mmCIF file of C-alpha atoms in Angstrom:
data_model
loop_
_atom_site.group_PDB
_atom_site.id
_atom_site.type_symbol
_atom_site.label_atom_id
_atom_site.label_comp_id
_atom_site.label_asym_id
_atom_site.label_seq_id
_atom_site.Cartn_x
_atom_site.Cartn_y
_atom_site.Cartn_z
ATOM 1 C CA MET A 1 -37.831 17.728 -208.574
ATOM 2 C CA THR A 2 -40.024 18.053 -205.975
ATOM 3 C CA ARG A 3 -40.258 14.445 -205.094
ATOM 4 C CA TYR A 4 -36.753 15.210 -204.185
ATOM 5 C CA ILE A 5 -37.230 18.257 -202.320
ATOM 6 C CA LEU A 6 -40.125 16.910 -200.503
ATOM 7 C CA LEU A 7 -38.319 13.699 -199.548
ATOM 8 C CA ALA A 8 -35.316 15.657 -198.197
ATOM 9 C CA VAL A 9 -36.943 18.066 -196.477
ATOM 10 C CA LEU A 10 -38.864 14.552 -194.950
ATOM 11 C CA ILE A 11 -35.536 13.417 -194.157
ATOM 12 C CA SER A 12 -34.599 16.267 -192.357
ATOM 13 C CA ALA A 13 -37.952 16.715 -190.742
ATOM 14 C CA VAL A 14 -37.486 13.617 -189.438
ATOM 15 C CA ILE A 15 -34.133 13.969 -188.333
ATOM 16 C CA THR A 16 -35.466 16.895 -186.335
ATOM 17 C CA TYR A 17 -37.292 16.438 -184.149
ATOM 18 C CA ALA A 18 -36.231 13.142 -183.163
ATOM 19 C CA LEU A 19 -33.534 15.095 -182.523
ATOM 20 C CA ARG A 20 -35.178 16.806 -179.779
ATOM 21 C CA GLY A 21 -37.607 14.596 -179.193
ATOM 22 C CA MET A 22 -35.441 12.217 -178.341
ATOM 23 C CA VAL A 23 -34.900 12.580 -174.075
ATOM 24 C CA PHE A 24 -38.482 12.557 -173.875
ATOM 25 C CA VAL A 25 -38.638 9.121 -175.230
ATOM 26 C CA LEU A 26 -36.216 7.806 -173.119
ATOM 27 C CA PHE A 27 -37.384 9.335 -170.200
ATOM 28 C CA SER A 28 -41.338 8.613 -170.816
ATOM 29 C CA GLY A 29 -43.477 6.118 -168.337
ATOM 30 C CA ASP A 30 -41.567 4.605 -165.812
ATOM 31 C CA ARG A 31 -38.846 5.306 -166.590
ATOM 32 C CA LYS A 32 -36.803 8.057 -164.580
ATOM 33 C CA MET A 33 -34.390 10.236 -166.346
ATOM 34 C CA PRO A 34 -30.935 9.130 -164.512
ATOM 35 C CA GLY A 35 -29.547 11.725 -161.542
ATOM 36 C CA TRP A 36 -26.671 12.769 -163.109
ATOM 37 C CA LEU A 37 -29.368 13.353 -165.788
ATOM 38 C CA GLU A 38 -31.571 15.452 -164.652
ATOM 39 C CA ARG A 39 -29.026 17.483 -162.462
ATOM 40 C CA LEU A 40 -26.866 18.126 -165.804
ATOM 41 C CA GLY A 41 -29.880 19.442 -167.455
ATOM 42 C CA ASN A 42 -30.056 21.670 -164.276
ATOM 43 C CA VAL A 43 -26.046 23.321 -164.347
ATOM 44 C CA LEU A 44 -26.723 23.412 -168.413
ATOM 45 C CA PRO A 45 -28.379 26.360 -169.260
ATOM 46 C CA ALA A 46 -25.620 28.078 -168.014
ATOM 47 C CA ALA A 47 -22.782 26.243 -169.908
ATOM 48 C CA ILE A 48 -24.527 26.261 -172.726
ATOM 49 C CA MET A 49 -25.289 30.277 -172.598
ATOM 50 C CA GLY A 50 -21.543 30.191 -172.002
ATOM 51 C CA VAL A 51 -21.248 28.501 -175.559
ATOM 52 C CA LEU A 52 -23.456 30.288 -177.885
ATOM 53 C CA LEU A 53 -21.732 33.636 -176.466
ATOM 54 C CA VAL A 54 -18.804 32.117 -178.154
ATOM 55 C CA TYR A 55 -20.380 31.178 -180.291
ATOM 56 C CA CYS A 56 -23.156 34.651 -181.551
ATOM 57 C CA LEU A 57 -18.337 35.899 -181.256
ATOM 58 C CA LYS A 58 -17.123 33.085 -183.388
ATOM 59 C CA GLY A 59 -15.383 36.413 -185.914
ATOM 60 C CA ILE A 60 -12.271 36.612 -183.753
ATOM 61 C CA LYS A 61 -11.431 33.196 -184.722
ATOM 62 C CA THR A 62 -12.633 33.578 -189.327
ATOM 63 C CA ASP A 63 -12.444 37.785 -188.769
ATOM 64 C CA PHE A 64 -10.148 39.167 -185.436
ATOM 65 C CA LEU A 65 -10.155 42.152 -186.144
ATOM 66 C CA GLY A 66 -13.163 43.219 -188.201
ATOM 67 C CA THR A 67 -16.074 41.293 -186.228
ATOM 68 C CA GLY A 68 -14.274 39.657 -183.923
ATOM 69 C CA ILE A 69 -12.345 42.175 -181.458
ATOM 70 C CA PRO A 70 -15.322 44.741 -181.725
ATOM 71 C CA GLY A 71 -18.130 42.292 -181.329
ATOM 72 C CA ILE A 72 -16.097 41.726 -177.993
ATOM 73 C CA ILE A 73 -16.306 44.695 -176.914
ATOM 74 C CA ALA A 74 -19.390 45.680 -177.852
ATOM 75 C CA ALA A 75 -20.912 42.580 -175.302
ATOM 76 C CA ILE A 76 -19.293 43.163 -172.983
ATOM 77 C CA LEU A 77 -19.962 47.052 -172.950
ATOM 78 C CA THR A 78 -24.001 45.700 -173.293
ATOM 79 C CA GLY A 79 -23.160 43.359 -170.179
ATOM 80 C CA ILE A 80 -22.386 45.751 -168.468
ATOM 81 C CA ALA A 81 -24.892 48.236 -168.927
ATOM 82 C CA TYR A 82 -27.710 45.416 -168.880
ATOM 83 C CA LYS A 83 -25.525 44.610 -165.202
ATOM 84 C CA TRP A 84 -25.849 47.915 -164.055
ATOM 85 C CA LYS A 85 -29.430 49.533 -165.379
ATOM 86 C CA HIS A 86 -31.610 45.789 -165.406
ATOM 87 C CA ASN A 87 -33.340 46.801 -168.516
ATOM 88 C CA THR A 88 -35.169 43.854 -170.483
ATOM 89 C CA SER A 89 -35.213 46.071 -173.533
ATOM 90 C CA ALA A 90 -31.770 46.483 -174.269
ATOM 91 C CA PRO A 91 -29.973 43.809 -176.531
ATOM 92 C CA THR A 92 -33.547 45.437 -179.124
ATOM 93 C CA ALA A 93 -32.299 49.083 -178.208
ATOM 94 C CA TYR A 94 -28.520 47.839 -179.127
ATOM 95 C CA THR A 95 -29.354 46.671 -182.121
ATOM 96 C CA ILE A 96 -31.528 49.190 -183.585
ATOM 97 C CA THR A 97 -28.249 52.074 -182.369
ATOM 98 C CA HIS A 98 -25.898 49.421 -183.995
ATOM 99 C CA MET A 99 -28.179 49.076 -187.307
ATOM 100 C CA ARG A 100 -28.474 53.267 -187.605
ATOM 101 C CA ILE A 101 -24.711 53.491 -188.294
ATOM 102 C CA PRO A 102 -24.580 51.270 -191.123
ATOM 103 C CA ILE A 103 -26.877 52.974 -193.342
ATOM 104 C CA LYS A 104 -25.786 56.396 -192.538
ATOM 105 C CA TRP A 105 -22.114 55.175 -192.940
ATOM 106 C CA SER A 106 -22.335 53.960 -196.386
ATOM 107 C CA GLY A 107 -24.031 56.767 -197.894
ATOM 108 C CA ASN A 108 -26.836 54.144 -200.063
ATOM 109 C CA ARG A 109 -29.707 52.676 -199.627
ATOM 110 C CA SER A 110 -29.433 50.591 -202.837
ATOM 111 C CA GLY A 111 -28.713 48.207 -200.038
ATOM 112 C CA ARG A 112 -27.126 44.492 -199.374
ATOM 113 C CA LYS A 113 -24.934 43.896 -202.078
ATOM 114 C CA ALA A 114 -22.983 47.461 -201.917
ATOM 115 C CA ARG A 115 -21.333 45.837 -197.708
ATOM 116 C CA PRO A 116 -20.515 49.199 -195.259
ATOM 117 C CA ARG A 117 -17.607 49.162 -193.913
ATOM 118 C CA SER A 118 -17.370 47.600 -190.665
ATOM 119 C CA PRO A 119 -19.312 50.130 -188.786
ATOM 120 C CA ARG A 120 -18.260 48.982 -185.318
ATOM 121 C CA PRO A 121 -16.277 51.910 -183.542
ATOM 122 C CA GLU A 122 -18.944 54.330 -183.633
ATOM 123 C CA VAL A 123 -21.539 51.758 -182.788
ATOM 124 C CA ILE A 124 -19.006 51.188 -180.111
ATOM 125 C CA SER A 125 -19.270 54.865 -178.976
ATOM 126 C CA GLU A 126 -23.299 54.689 -179.174
ATOM 127 C CA ILE A 127 -23.636 52.138 -177.233
ATOM 128 C CA ILE A 128 -21.133 54.265 -174.061
ATOM 129 C CA THR A 129 -23.693 57.463 -174.802
ATOM 130 C CA ASP A 130 -26.922 55.144 -174.356
ATOM 131 C CA ILE A 131 -25.581 54.168 -171.363
ATOM 132 C CA LEU A 132 -24.565 57.985 -170.215
ATOM 133 C CA MET B 1 -51.646 36.625 -164.573
ATOM 134 C CA GLU B 2 -54.778 36.758 -166.466
ATOM 135 C CA THR B 3 -54.510 35.641 -170.713
ATOM 136 C CA ARG B 4 -53.359 39.341 -171.809
ATOM 137 C CA ASP B 5 -50.443 39.229 -169.129
ATOM 138 C CA ILE B 6 -49.712 36.076 -170.845
ATOM 139 C CA ILE B 7 -49.538 37.376 -174.593
ATOM 140 C CA LYS B 8 -48.176 40.904 -173.864
ATOM 141 C CA THR B 9 -45.015 39.474 -171.358
ATOM 142 C CA ALA B 10 -44.323 36.709 -174.119
ATOM 143 C CA PHE B 11 -44.833 39.304 -177.117
ATOM 144 C CA ILE B 12 -42.403 41.657 -174.173
ATOM 145 C CA LYS B 13 -39.838 38.457 -173.796
ATOM 146 C CA SER B 14 -40.419 38.109 -178.619
ATOM 147 C CA LEU B 15 -39.709 41.129 -179.124
ATOM 148 C CA PRO B 16 -35.324 40.355 -179.502
ATOM 149 C CA ILE B 17 -35.881 37.626 -181.347
ATOM 150 C CA LEU B 18 -38.372 39.076 -183.518
ATOM 151 C CA CYS B 19 -35.410 41.319 -185.150
ATOM 152 C CA SER B 20 -33.519 39.262 -185.184
ATOM 153 C CA TYR B 21 -35.313 36.325 -187.543
ATOM 154 C CA ILE B 22 -37.505 38.421 -189.416
ATOM 155 C CA PHE B 23 -34.330 39.861 -191.019
ATOM 156 C CA LEU B 24 -32.320 36.506 -191.241
ATOM 157 C CA GLY B 25 -34.829 34.529 -192.224
ATOM 158 C CA MET B 26 -35.660 37.454 -194.891
ATOM 159 C CA ALA B 27 -31.388 35.807 -195.417
ATOM 160 C CA TYR B 28 -32.107 32.437 -195.428
ATOM 161 C CA GLY B 29 -35.745 33.430 -198.091
ATOM 162 C CA ILE B 30 -33.322 35.155 -200.595
ATOM 163 C CA LEU B 31 -30.712 32.863 -200.437
ATOM 164 C CA MET B 32 -33.243 29.799 -201.103
ATOM 165 C CA GLU B 33 -35.351 32.107 -204.261
ATOM 166 C CA GLU B 34 -30.861 32.265 -206.072
ATOM 167 C CA ALA B 35 -30.876 28.951 -205.472
ATOM 168 C CA GLY B 36 -34.201 28.483 -207.413
ATOM 169 C CA LEU B 37 -36.600 27.070 -204.730
ATOM 170 C CA HIS B 38 -39.742 29.360 -204.546
ATOM 171 C CA TRP B 39 -41.291 31.288 -201.202
ATOM 172 C CA TYR B 40 -43.662 27.990 -201.069
ATOM 173 C CA TYR B 41 -40.199 25.781 -200.091
ATOM 174 C CA SER B 42 -38.991 28.038 -197.422
ATOM 175 C CA LEU B 43 -41.965 28.259 -196.436
ATOM 176 C CA LEU B 44 -42.864 24.580 -195.784
ATOM 177 C CA ILE B 45 -38.787 24.102 -194.739
ATOM 178 C CA SER B 46 -39.471 26.474 -192.112
ATOM 179 C CA LEU B 47 -42.602 25.208 -190.799
ATOM 180 C CA VAL B 48 -41.983 21.302 -190.744
ATOM 181 C CA VAL B 49 -37.320 21.422 -190.345
ATOM 182 C CA TYR B 50 -37.394 25.182 -188.264
ATOM 183 C CA THR B 51 -34.125 24.960 -187.142
ATOM 184 C CA GLY B 52 -31.627 28.437 -188.936
ATOM 185 C CA ALA B 53 -28.129 26.982 -188.674
ATOM 186 C CA PHE B 54 -29.491 23.791 -191.159
ATOM 187 C CA GLN B 55 -31.995 24.831 -193.332
ATOM 188 C CA PHE B 56 -28.586 27.283 -194.540
ATOM 189 C CA VAL B 57 -27.014 24.752 -195.310
ATOM 190 C CA LEU B 58 -30.421 22.433 -196.655
ATOM 191 C CA THR B 59 -30.082 25.153 -199.720
ATOM 192 C CA THR B 60 -26.824 24.485 -200.201
ATOM 193 C CA LEU B 61 -27.806 20.572 -200.032
ATOM 194 C CA LEU B 62 -31.236 20.975 -202.178
ATOM 195 C CA SER B 63 -29.730 23.346 -204.638
ATOM 196 C CA GLY B 64 -26.445 20.980 -205.191
ATOM 197 C CA GLY B 65 -28.509 18.390 -205.874
ATOM 198 C CA ALA B 66 -26.328 16.872 -202.888
ATOM 199 C CA SER B 67 -27.702 12.853 -201.819
ATOM 200 C CA LEU B 68 -30.565 11.917 -199.286
ATOM 201 C CA ILE B 69 -28.202 9.658 -197.066
ATOM 202 C CA THR B 70 -25.560 13.454 -197.738
ATOM 203 C CA ILE B 71 -28.798 15.385 -196.326
ATOM 204 C CA ALA B 72 -30.153 13.301 -193.335
ATOM 205 C CA ILE B 73 -26.462 12.691 -192.145
ATOM 206 C CA THR B 74 -25.238 16.558 -192.525
ATOM 207 C CA ALA B 75 -29.766 17.274 -190.124
ATOM 208 C CA PHE B 76 -27.789 14.151 -187.705
ATOM 209 C CA PHE B 77 -24.781 16.210 -187.105
ATOM 210 C CA MET B 78 -26.298 20.039 -187.896
ATOM 211 C CA ASN B 79 -28.581 19.565 -185.196
ATOM 212 C CA SER B 80 -27.900 17.408 -182.814
ATOM 213 C CA ARG B 81 -27.668 20.418 -180.053
ATOM 214 C CA GLN B 82 -30.873 20.196 -179.796
ATOM 215 C CA PHE B 83 -30.783 17.100 -177.588
ATOM 216 C CA PHE B 84 -28.783 18.941 -175.355
ATOM 217 C CA TYR B 85 -31.397 21.381 -175.248
ATOM 218 C CA SER B 86 -34.650 18.878 -174.146
ATOM 219 C CA LEU B 87 -32.413 18.465 -171.158
ATOM 220 C CA SER B 88 -33.253 21.609 -169.695
ATOM 221 C CA PHE B 89 -37.037 21.363 -170.371
ATOM 222 C CA VAL B 90 -37.828 17.847 -170.110
ATOM 223 C CA LYS B 91 -39.725 18.606 -166.560
ATOM 224 C CA ASP B 92 -41.363 21.759 -167.692
ATOM 225 C CA PHE B 93 -42.798 20.448 -171.063
ATOM 226 C CA ASN B 94 -44.064 17.249 -168.915
ATOM 227 C CA LYS B 95 -46.465 19.219 -167.284
ATOM 228 C CA MET B 96 -47.645 21.419 -170.780
ATOM 229 C CA GLY B 97 -50.017 18.351 -171.859
ATOM 230 C CA ARG B 98 -51.012 18.586 -175.955
ATOM 231 C CA ALA B 99 -49.194 21.585 -176.264
ATOM 232 C CA LYS B 100 -45.548 18.969 -175.426
ATOM 233 C CA PRO B 101 -45.259 17.901 -179.318
ATOM 234 C CA TYR B 102 -44.919 21.507 -180.059
ATOM 235 C CA MET B 103 -43.414 22.828 -177.612
ATOM 236 C CA ILE B 104 -40.060 20.098 -178.253
ATOM 237 C CA HIS B 105 -40.336 20.659 -182.960
ATOM 238 C CA SER B 106 -39.978 24.700 -181.172
ATOM 239 C CA LEU B 107 -37.149 24.275 -179.601
ATOM 240 C CA THR B 108 -34.370 26.364 -181.461
ATOM 241 C CA ASP B 109 -31.060 28.233 -180.297
ATOM 242 C CA GLU B 110 -33.680 31.435 -179.608
ATOM 243 C CA THR B 111 -36.607 30.155 -177.880
ATOM 244 C CA TYR B 112 -33.628 27.514 -175.192
ATOM 245 C CA ALA B 113 -31.696 30.933 -174.646
ATOM 246 C CA VAL B 114 -35.440 33.141 -173.868
ATOM 247 C CA ASN B 115 -37.481 30.356 -172.075
ATOM 248 C CA ASN B 116 -34.450 29.974 -169.652
ATOM 249 C CA SER B 117 -34.493 33.391 -169.114
ATOM 250 C CA LEU B 118 -38.319 33.628 -168.499
ATOM 251 C CA ASP B 119 -38.457 35.281 -164.200
ATOM 252 C CA LEU B 120 -42.135 33.472 -163.616
ATOM 253 C CA PRO B 121 -43.365 30.712 -161.358
ATOM 254 C CA ASP B 122 -43.309 27.390 -163.303
ATOM 255 C CA GLU B 123 -46.823 27.944 -163.649
ATOM 256 C CA GLU B 124 -46.923 31.094 -165.062
ATOM 257 C CA ARG B 125 -43.638 31.049 -166.734
ATOM 258 C CA ARG B 126 -45.008 27.348 -169.001
ATOM 259 C CA LYS B 127 -48.433 29.519 -170.089
ATOM 260 C CA VAL B 128 -45.814 31.964 -171.307
ATOM 261 C CA MET B 129 -43.647 28.941 -173.320
ATOM 262 C CA LEU B 130 -46.148 28.650 -176.170
ATOM 263 C CA PRO B 131 -46.989 31.635 -176.642
ATOM 264 C CA LEU B 132 -43.358 32.078 -176.700
ATOM 265 C CA ALA B 133 -42.424 29.176 -178.823
ATOM 266 C CA ILE B 134 -46.071 30.340 -181.564
ATOM 267 C CA MET B 135 -44.579 33.591 -182.225
ATOM 268 C CA CYS B 136 -40.555 32.449 -183.117
ATOM 269 C CA GLN B 137 -41.689 30.478 -185.423
ATOM 270 C CA CYS B 138 -44.118 32.980 -187.185
ATOM 271 C CA TYR B 139 -41.703 35.567 -187.545
ATOM 272 C CA TRP B 140 -39.205 32.149 -188.478
ATOM 273 C CA CYS B 141 -42.289 31.934 -191.218
ATOM 274 C CA ILE B 142 -42.698 35.163 -192.208
ATOM 275 C CA GLY B 143 -39.069 36.998 -192.775
ATOM 276 C CA ALA B 144 -38.987 33.476 -195.246
ATOM 277 C CA MET B 145 -41.417 33.725 -197.256
ATOM 278 C CA LEU B 146 -40.551 37.786 -197.554
ATOM 279 C CA GLY B 147 -37.575 37.347 -198.425
ATOM 280 C CA GLY B 148 -38.543 35.022 -201.459
ATOM 281 C CA LEU B 149 -41.410 37.354 -202.445
ATOM 282 C CA VAL B 150 -39.468 41.257 -201.912
ATOM 283 C CA GLY B 151 -36.143 39.874 -200.379
ATOM 284 C CA GLN B 152 -34.410 41.988 -203.486
ATOM 285 C CA LEU B 153 -35.929 45.057 -203.046
ATOM 286 C CA ILE B 154 -34.859 45.678 -199.577
ATOM 287 C CA PRO B 155 -34.445 49.432 -199.593
ATOM 288 C CA PHE B 156 -31.463 49.245 -196.534
ATOM 289 C CA SER B 157 -28.851 47.666 -195.609
ATOM 290 C CA THR B 158 -29.446 44.718 -192.538
ATOM 291 C CA GLU B 159 -25.431 44.540 -192.031
ATOM 292 C CA GLY B 160 -25.241 44.569 -188.463
ATOM 293 C CA ILE B 161 -28.538 43.223 -187.461
ATOM 294 C CA ASP B 162 -26.716 40.376 -185.933
ATOM 295 C CA PHE B 163 -25.583 42.106 -182.756
ATOM 296 C CA CYS B 164 -29.215 41.180 -181.786
ATOM 297 C CA MET B 165 -29.078 37.922 -181.189
ATOM 298 C CA THR B 166 -25.060 38.663 -179.518
ATOM 299 C CA ALA B 167 -26.520 41.226 -177.248
ATOM 300 C CA LEU B 168 -30.268 38.597 -175.819
ATOM 301 C CA PHE B 169 -27.373 35.662 -175.591
ATOM 302 C CA THR B 170 -24.877 38.692 -173.240
ATOM 303 C CA VAL B 171 -28.077 39.401 -171.118
ATOM 304 C CA ILE B 172 -29.028 35.879 -170.730
ATOM 305 C CA PHE B 173 -25.494 35.392 -170.093
ATOM 306 C CA VAL B 174 -25.270 37.776 -167.163
ATOM 307 C CA ASP B 175 -28.907 36.878 -165.451
ATOM 308 C CA GLN B 176 -27.171 32.959 -166.043
ATOM 309 C CA TRP B 177 -24.385 34.274 -164.249
ATOM 310 C CA GLU B 178 -26.561 36.246 -161.310
ATOM 311 C CA LYS B 179 -28.790 33.218 -160.297
ATOM 312 C CA ALA B 180 -26.507 30.676 -160.655
ATOM 313 C CA LYS B 181 -25.018 29.325 -157.331
ATOM 314 C CA SER B 182 -21.498 27.823 -158.632
ATOM 315 C CA HIS B 183 -20.342 29.969 -161.394
ATOM 316 C CA VAL B 184 -18.484 26.887 -162.509
ATOM 317 C CA PRO B 185 -20.632 26.189 -165.408
ATOM 318 C CA ALA B 186 -20.490 29.491 -166.948
ATOM 319 C CA ILE B 187 -17.456 29.635 -167.746
ATOM 320 C CA VAL B 188 -16.249 25.914 -168.275
ATOM 321 C CA GLY B 189 -18.840 27.070 -170.960
ATOM 322 C CA LEU B 190 -17.302 29.508 -172.474
ATOM 323 C CA VAL B 191 -14.094 27.484 -171.988
ATOM 324 C CA VAL B 192 -14.785 24.776 -173.855
ATOM 325 C CA SER B 193 -16.420 26.451 -176.666
ATOM 326 C CA LEU B 194 -13.348 29.181 -177.154
ATOM 327 C CA VAL B 195 -11.419 26.261 -177.699
ATOM 328 C CA CYS B 196 -13.077 24.646 -179.330
ATOM 329 C CA LEU B 197 -13.632 26.924 -181.805
ATOM 330 C CA PHE B 198 -9.519 27.446 -181.408
ATOM 331 C CA ILE B 199 -8.996 23.149 -182.834
ATOM 332 C CA PHE B 200 -12.345 23.022 -184.450
ATOM 333 C CA GLY B 201 -13.651 26.367 -186.760
ATOM 334 C CA ALA B 202 -16.001 28.304 -186.311
ATOM 335 C CA GLN B 203 -18.493 26.152 -188.963
ATOM 336 C CA TYR B 204 -17.778 22.356 -186.103
ATOM 337 C CA PHE B 205 -17.201 24.502 -183.499
ATOM 338 C CA LEU B 206 -20.650 23.390 -181.048
ATOM 339 C CA LEU B 207 -20.457 20.359 -180.930
ATOM 340 C CA PRO B 208 -17.801 18.833 -180.069
ATOM 341 C CA SER B 209 -18.087 22.004 -177.554
ATOM 342 C CA LEU B 210 -21.066 20.567 -176.299
ATOM 343 C CA ILE B 211 -19.920 17.157 -176.049
ATOM 344 C CA ILE B 212 -17.500 18.229 -173.640
ATOM 345 C CA VAL B 213 -18.178 21.251 -171.515
ATOM 346 C CA SER B 214 -21.851 17.905 -170.783
ATOM 347 C CA THR B 215 -18.445 15.254 -170.051
ATOM 348 C CA ILE B 216 -17.147 18.250 -167.677
ATOM 349 C CA LEU B 217 -20.312 18.843 -166.006
ATOM 350 C CA VAL B 218 -21.466 14.954 -164.930
ATOM 351 C CA ILE B 219 -17.764 14.448 -163.670
ATOM 352 C CA TYR B 220 -17.599 17.747 -162.227
ATOM 353 C CA ASN B 221 -21.350 17.475 -160.536
ATOM 354 C CA GLY B 222 -20.204 14.255 -159.395
ATOM 355 C CA SER B 223 -17.155 15.834 -157.373
ATOM 356 C CA VAL B 224 -19.269 18.702 -155.643
ATOM 357 C CA GLY B 225 -21.553 15.337 -154.504
ATOM 358 C CA GLY B 226 -24.821 15.963 -156.150
ATOM 359 C CA GLY B 227 -24.555 18.944 -157.596
ATOM 360 C CA LYS B 228 -26.939 21.360 -157.296
#
């Protein structure tokens, strides 16, 4: 059993590292990165942030009303607040605000087994008061 | 910048990841513990594999006794996206000397995003990236260990902590948007991934999204003659 786990971990680690490092092996030393790939690397960050944002908001597919729409509204408000005040500690602040609600609402402190109901409407109003 | 300032900048930039990784790491540690895999396995995997989503899946595979080939194929498909992340940091990592192998290892969704948000001169940016990467992996490992050791004792609900990442990504998205000369890449990223989400489903849409986005952007770069 231990041998199986360790082998599995080793395989996963090697494959993951290989994928992360592939670009560096392909274009090391004399083999320069082709222009089109370098240009792709330059424009990818903006595009990948869009993809990751959708990944965070994937609730719109799996749980439209529960986490989807409230998540989008909260994200848009975060974006507006950030654009307005340009405070880089914003993400932490908003999440702490966001976290306070479920504890207040669920009324039990026993933890993760008892899932509180969706706290989102409250969160949104808190974010608005935060901004103002 | 002095070493102290570099560490300080790295720490401040790592804060959103701190709140996310500690709790996500704990969730991982708890899941591992429930699968009968103790904290030292969580720590080992967090050290050598270090990739959020796949680690969760690996737990399921391990507890189900999946074949090594299944594990290899799953690792390959779930982590292929890392290939695209490296593309943006080839120049930076190549200039980081002995830190390069670790920088490659520590490139996750979150560190990719934060590295892109560092608004510093190139040299200083590279100096910040190493401590930042180390801090992030420490948070993840500490979280995983804690989850295994004391996961059952968490006194409050951590529901909602996931919004941390959404907020961070939103802020970086706005940053990228303001910096960009053209908004086409950002819009392509949003639209393509939304379409893919509905075609492929929440579990599988990341990789097809990245492949399609990259293809479109290569064509786009060609059509605007040089891109940049």
